[in-house]
């Protein structure tokens, strides 16, 4: 089995599909490890999740699969404090991506 990083950037239905796939993968233990990084428009969409997408996000949080959201994008959009209230860690996305690539994770981008 492999380790996988979901890099979610889309701020539309693609994000919802990525959350669904990631949550199902965690629940069904499809990978040795699965982590998620939110970057760009996906960070804004996080503020308005509902229904299945919200449930999937909560599942990922509960299972420790959410690594972070990009601090620089969040600050630029003025949403950093709101993302922190969602229990997200805010870190530079480039550094987190490099960490996972350097540690053998396969990157799936949505």
XYZ file of C-alpha atoms in Angstrom:
110
model
C 0.000 0.000 0.000
C 1.027 3.623 -0.468
C 0.774 6.977 1.242
C -1.369 9.584 -0.525
C -1.696 13.348 -0.318
C -4.872 14.983 -1.596
C -3.995 18.518 -2.699
C -7.404 20.187 -2.975
C -7.460 23.511 -4.789
C -10.858 23.586 -6.519
C -13.563 25.748 -5.051
C -16.469 23.974 -6.742
C -18.067 20.529 -7.032
C -14.635 18.981 -7.685
C -13.788 19.763 -4.082
C -16.908 17.958 -2.871
C -15.921 14.899 -4.919
C -12.393 15.016 -3.528
C -13.721 15.204 0.033
C -16.037 12.244 -0.665
C -13.208 10.148 -2.099
C -10.794 11.080 0.678
C -13.267 10.358 3.481
C -14.290 7.016 1.959
C -10.623 6.111 1.501
C -9.876 6.847 5.152
C -12.894 4.958 6.455
C -12.117 1.953 4.220
C -8.355 2.093 4.908
C -7.423 2.131 1.215
C -3.955 3.590 1.838
C -1.222 3.317 4.454
C -1.822 7.005 5.147
C -3.898 9.781 3.604
C -3.376 13.491 4.233
C -5.186 16.526 2.825
C -3.894 20.035 2.106
C -6.294 22.817 1.128
C -4.948 25.565 -1.119
C -6.479 28.472 -2.998
C -10.226 28.601 -3.715
C -10.874 25.425 -1.728
C -10.074 27.374 1.426
C -12.915 29.769 0.737
C -15.318 26.923 -0.031
C -14.507 25.371 3.354
C -16.371 28.265 4.948
C -19.675 27.203 3.349
C -19.696 23.403 3.369
C -23.003 21.666 3.932
C -24.533 18.226 3.644
C -22.317 15.332 2.572
C -19.308 17.589 1.910
C -19.439 18.886 5.504
C -19.783 15.343 6.859
C -16.794 14.217 4.781
C -14.695 17.156 5.986
C -15.614 16.342 9.597
C -14.653 12.692 9.056
C -11.261 13.740 7.719
C -10.702 16.086 10.663
C -11.763 13.461 13.193
C -9.368 10.913 11.689
C -6.396 13.300 11.644
C -6.200 13.288 7.859
C -6.346 17.065 7.355
C -2.824 18.451 7.399
C -3.399 22.139 6.762
C -4.667 25.034 4.701
C -2.307 27.615 3.214
C -1.605 30.441 5.628
C -0.509 32.852 2.912
C -3.675 32.439 0.855
C -5.823 32.674 3.987
C -4.150 35.892 5.127
C -4.422 37.390 1.648
C -8.167 36.710 1.591
C -8.692 37.723 5.230
C -10.110 34.315 6.190
C -7.327 33.047 8.443
C -9.200 33.498 11.730
C -12.310 31.812 10.322
C -10.297 28.810 9.103
C -8.687 28.506 12.517
C -12.188 28.266 14.035
C -12.747 25.222 11.797
C -9.802 23.575 13.610
C -7.470 23.861 10.621
C -3.743 24.331 10.950
C -2.494 27.153 8.747
C 0.916 26.511 7.186
C 2.683 27.444 3.941
C 1.296 25.070 1.290
C 4.572 24.860 -0.619
C 6.468 23.695 2.436
C 3.822 21.110 3.352
C 3.675 19.796 -0.221
C 7.474 19.443 -0.296
C 7.401 17.620 3.036
C 4.964 14.994 1.764
C 6.650 14.543 -1.618
C 10.022 14.143 0.105
C 8.465 11.509 2.375
C 7.167 9.324 -0.434
C 3.529 10.409 -0.676
C 1.758 10.175 -4.033
C 0.062 13.504 -4.783
C -3.495 13.578 -6.157
C -4.624 17.053 -7.191
C -8.213 18.203 -7.326
